[in-house]
Structure formats: C-alpha cells, structure tokens
Amino acid sequence: MLNYSATAQTETISLELLAERLKALAEPNRLRIFNLLMDGVQCNCELSEALAMPPNLISHHLSKLRSVGLVDVERDEWDSRWIYYSINRAALEELNAAFGSFFDPNRIQPRRLTCGPQHAICRPE
Amino acid sequence: MLNYSATAQTETISLELLAERLKALAEPNRLRIFNLLMDGVQCNCELSEALAMPPNLISHHLSKLRSVGLVDVERDEWDSRWIYYSINRAALEELNAAFGSFFDPNRIQPRRLTCGPQHAICRPE
DNA sequence: CATACAATTCAACGCGTGTTGAACTATTCA
DNA sequence: TGAATAGTTCAACACGCGTTGAATTGTATG
C-alpha cells in the first residue's frame, strides 16, 4: 500500500489513498489541532481552549482526522466523560514515508521531448 | 519560512502556508498530473491524452498547482502555441522538507496528563 | 431523582471546488 | 485572408466543506 513504484493501476489506487489523507490534513485548523496532538495534548476541552475554537468544531475536525486513521480515540478509565485523542504513530509513519518518496525531488525526470512542433504525437487522431 | 520549531506566531503562519500547498495537492487528478510532470511529461495535450481528461480540466488543475508555486510554465521557443509545464524543484524541496519535519513521528510527545478527572484545568472559568 | 459536565450530533448557512460544454485567444501555416 | 492548432477562459451546475448555534447523548455527582 502507498507504494509509488508499482504498476499504473495500483499507483492510481494509492494516489487516491494519499489524496484522501492529504485532504484531511490540508486545513489550517486541523493542522493546528494535529500539532497540539503531537505535543501530547489530548482532550477536546484543552484543544478548544488552546485554539479558541468551540468544542463542537474541534469535534468535527477530529472526526475528519479519525476517519482517515491518523488519530485514535480513548475514553478515561475512571471517568468516561473524558475522551483522549492521540496520533496513530503507524499511520503517521506510513504517510510520512509515502509523501517523502512520492514528492522526492530526485524523482524529477528531465524534459521528455515527445511533444511540441518537432514531435507532435499528441493529436487526438 | 515553513519552519516548525519557532514561535507560535510564525508557526501559525507557516501552518497556513503548508495547508495551502497541501490543499493544492490533495486531489486525485492533480496528484496524477503531478506524477506525470515528475516523469518529464510537459504539455497539456499529452497530459490530457494520458489521463483521459479534457484539456480545459487539465488547464484548471495546472493553474491550481501553479498558484502555489509548485509548477512552472514555459512556452515553446519556435512555436509559442505549445506550453510546457514542469515541477518547480526548489518549491518541491521546501515542501518535502517541511512536511517531513512537521509530520515526523519522532515529534510525537507522550501523553500530557493535564486534563481528566484528576487534573481538571480545562474549565472555561 | 436532579443537576452538572464532556463531548457529540443536528440543522442551516455561505462559500469554494471539480466537472462539463461552449466560447474565446493567440499563434502557425497554406 | 482563412483554416487549423494548442490552450485558456467563461458560465453553470451539483456537491462537499468549514462554521455557527442549539439540541442531544452519556456519564458522574450530590
């Protein structure tokens, strides 16, 4: 999964998976939430206070991060009203590796001159 | 720019920049276009044919990638009807480094027990 | 019981986005 | 001059998203 050196078919599938995860992260407030989770902050109330956002909005963004598997949830052992969120390390490792390899600048190939006035192979036929 | 070990203020600014770039990439068709650009494919017509998408749609997505500086544009020297797109290597290097450091799994801190029934400091006061 | 509390769910609202088809620019070539 | 070519721009549509405020769920406490 999330390997970009395979066939075109699996590549397309992986690109959709990558896009799905990136879409969950491509939002300023969710990045701020993610950043606090990385620092060890865990409950909705503290995130809400730190970011000056209403708890229901925090809840909304957390559910997006949770839906792509990047964030885990756990209830307090003694008082189950409290809910603790945390980063899913395995998911983050996989995403970080996938992003790094897909967007590796060394993957950039030199210009392929198959198009243009000399090599017009792009006609719709 | 795009340094996540600085103050909270610059961090917030950078998070918005990061989110902006990620949003440009968080779309399956744009990832497929980006992937072909990485392979050296350059003109609209060839992208259009390879991805089975209409040229105006390719144009639309390319403009999004261009608006965040990840893609450059250049006209053919002899026949200026042909337009060549390419990856901006510097922008990709910066993004790749920023992503790798921000989403580094080793940044994950252990649970901070400042919330919960024992440490209820989250009251709105 | 009734109250308080943490958090989620729901309804509703603007706003932006991906897609489509048609019209339009700009350039080259006969 | 007129047709062909490569690509962009425009208008319009359905759809999803971020935000807000109120209502709701589930649990603990007196």
Coordinates of N, CA, C and O (backbone and C1' of nucleotides) in Angstrom, one line a residue, chain B residues 43-45 55-56 58-60 62 81-83 85, chain D residues 3-11 17-18 28-29:
Chain B
C43 N 3.4 18.8 -21.9 CA 2.4 19.7 -22.5 C 1.0 19.2 -22.1 O 0.8 18.1 -21.7
N44 N 0.1 20.1 -22.2 CA -1.3 19.9 -21.8 C -1.9 18.7 -22.6 O -2.5 17.8 -22.1
C45 N -1.6 18.7 -23.9 CA -2.2 17.7 -24.8 C -1.8 16.3 -24.4 O -2.7 15.4 -24.4
P55 N -8.9 18.9 -22.1 CA -7.8 19.9 -21.9 C -8.1 21.0 -21.0 O -7.2 21.5 -20.2
N56 N -9.3 21.5 -21.0 CA -9.7 22.6 -20.1 C -9.6 22.2 -18.6 O -9.3 23.0 -17.8
I58 N -7.5 19.8 -17.5 CA -6.1 19.8 -17.2 C -5.6 21.2 -16.9 O -4.9 21.5 -15.9
S59 N -6.0 22.2 -17.7 CA -5.7 23.6 -17.5 C -6.1 24.1 -16.2 O -5.3 24.8 -15.5
H60 N -7.3 23.7 -15.8 CA -7.8 24.2 -14.5 C -6.9 23.7 -13.3 O -6.5 24.4 -12.5
L62 N -3.8 22.5 -13.5 CA -2.5 23.1 -13.6 C -2.4 24.5 -13.0 O -1.4 24.8 -12.4
R81 N 2.6 28.3 -29.5 CA 1.3 27.7 -29.2 C 1.5 26.6 -28.1 O 0.6 26.3 -27.3
W82 N 2.7 26.0 -28.2 CA 2.9 24.9 -27.2 C 3.4 25.4 -25.9 O 4.3 26.3 -25.9
I83 N 2.8 24.9 -24.8 CA 3.2 25.3 -23.5 C 3.7 24.2 -22.7 O 3.1 23.1 -22.7
Y85 N 4.9 22.6 -19.1 CA 4.8 22.7 -17.6 C 5.9 21.8 -17.0 O 6.2 20.8 -17.5
Chain D
dA3 P -12.5 29.7 -43.6 O5' -11.6 28.4 -43.2 C5' -10.9 27.6 -44.2 C4' -9.8 26.9 -43.5 C3' -10.2 26.0 -42.3 O3' -9.7 24.7 -42.4 C1' -8.4 27.4 -41.7
dA4 P -10.1 23.6 -41.3 O5' -8.8 23.5 -40.4 C5' -7.6 23.3 -41.1 C4' -6.4 23.3 -40.0 C3' -6.8 22.5 -38.8 O3' -5.6 21.7 -38.4 C1' -6.1 24.7 -38.2
dT5 P -5.8 20.6 -37.3 O5' -4.9 21.2 -36.1 C5' -3.6 21.7 -36.4 C4' -3.1 22.5 -35.2 C3' -3.4 21.8 -33.8 O3' -2.1 21.7 -33.1 C1' -4.0 24.1 -33.8
dA6 P -2.0 20.6 -32.0 O5' -1.9 21.6 -30.7 C5' -0.8 22.4 -30.5 C4' -0.9 23.3 -29.3 C3' -1.4 22.6 -28.1 O3' -0.6 22.9 -27.0 C1' -2.8 24.4 -28.5
dG7 P -0.9 22.2 -25.5 O5' -1.8 23.3 -24.8 C5' -1.3 24.6 -24.8 C4' -2.4 25.6 -24.4 C3' -3.1 25.3 -23.1 O3' -2.6 26.0 -22.1 C1' -4.5 26.1 -24.9
dT8 P -3.3 26.1 -20.6 O5' -4.3 27.3 -20.8 C5' -3.9 28.5 -21.2 C4' -5.1 29.5 -21.3 C3' -5.8 29.8 -20.0 O3' -5.9 31.2 -19.8 C1' -7.3 29.2 -21.8
dT9 P -6.5 31.7 -18.4 O5' -8.0 32.1 -18.8 C5' -8.3 32.9 -19.9 C4' -9.8 33.0 -20.1 C3' -10.6 33.3 -18.9 O3' -11.5 34.3 -19.1 C1' -11.5 31.4 -20.1
dC10 P -12.4 35.0 -17.9 O5' -13.9 34.5 -18.2 C5' -14.4 34.6 -19.5 C4' -15.7 33.8 -19.6 C3' -16.6 33.9 -18.4 O3' -17.8 34.5 -18.7 C1' -16.3 31.7 -19.1
dA11 P -18.9 34.9 -17.5 O5' -19.9 33.7 -17.6 C5' -20.4 33.3 -18.9 C4' -21.4 32.1 -18.7 C3' -22.3 32.2 -17.4 O3' -23.6 31.7 -17.7 C1' -20.9 30.2 -17.4
dC17 P -16.4 16.7 2.3 O5' -16.0 18.2 2.7 C5' -15.2 19.0 1.9 C4' -15.1 20.4 2.5 C3' -15.0 20.4 4.0 O3' -13.9 21.3 4.4 C1' -16.8 21.8 3.4
dG18 P -13.3 21.1 5.9 O5' -13.7 22.5 6.6 C5' -13.2 23.7 6.0 C4' -13.8 24.9 6.6 C3' -13.7 24.9 8.2 O3' -13.4 26.2 8.6 C1' -16.0 24.9 7.5
dA28 P -19.0 7.2 34.7 O5' -19.1 8.4 35.7 C5' -18.2 9.4 35.6 C4' -18.6 10.6 36.4 C3' -18.7 10.4 38.0 O3' -18.0 11.4 38.6 C1' -20.7 11.4 37.1
dT29 P -17.7 11.2 40.2 O5' -18.7 12.2 40.9 C5' -18.7 13.6 40.4 C4' -19.9 14.3 41.0 C3' -20.1 14.0 42.5 O3' -20.3 15.2 43.2 C1' -22.1 13.7 41.4

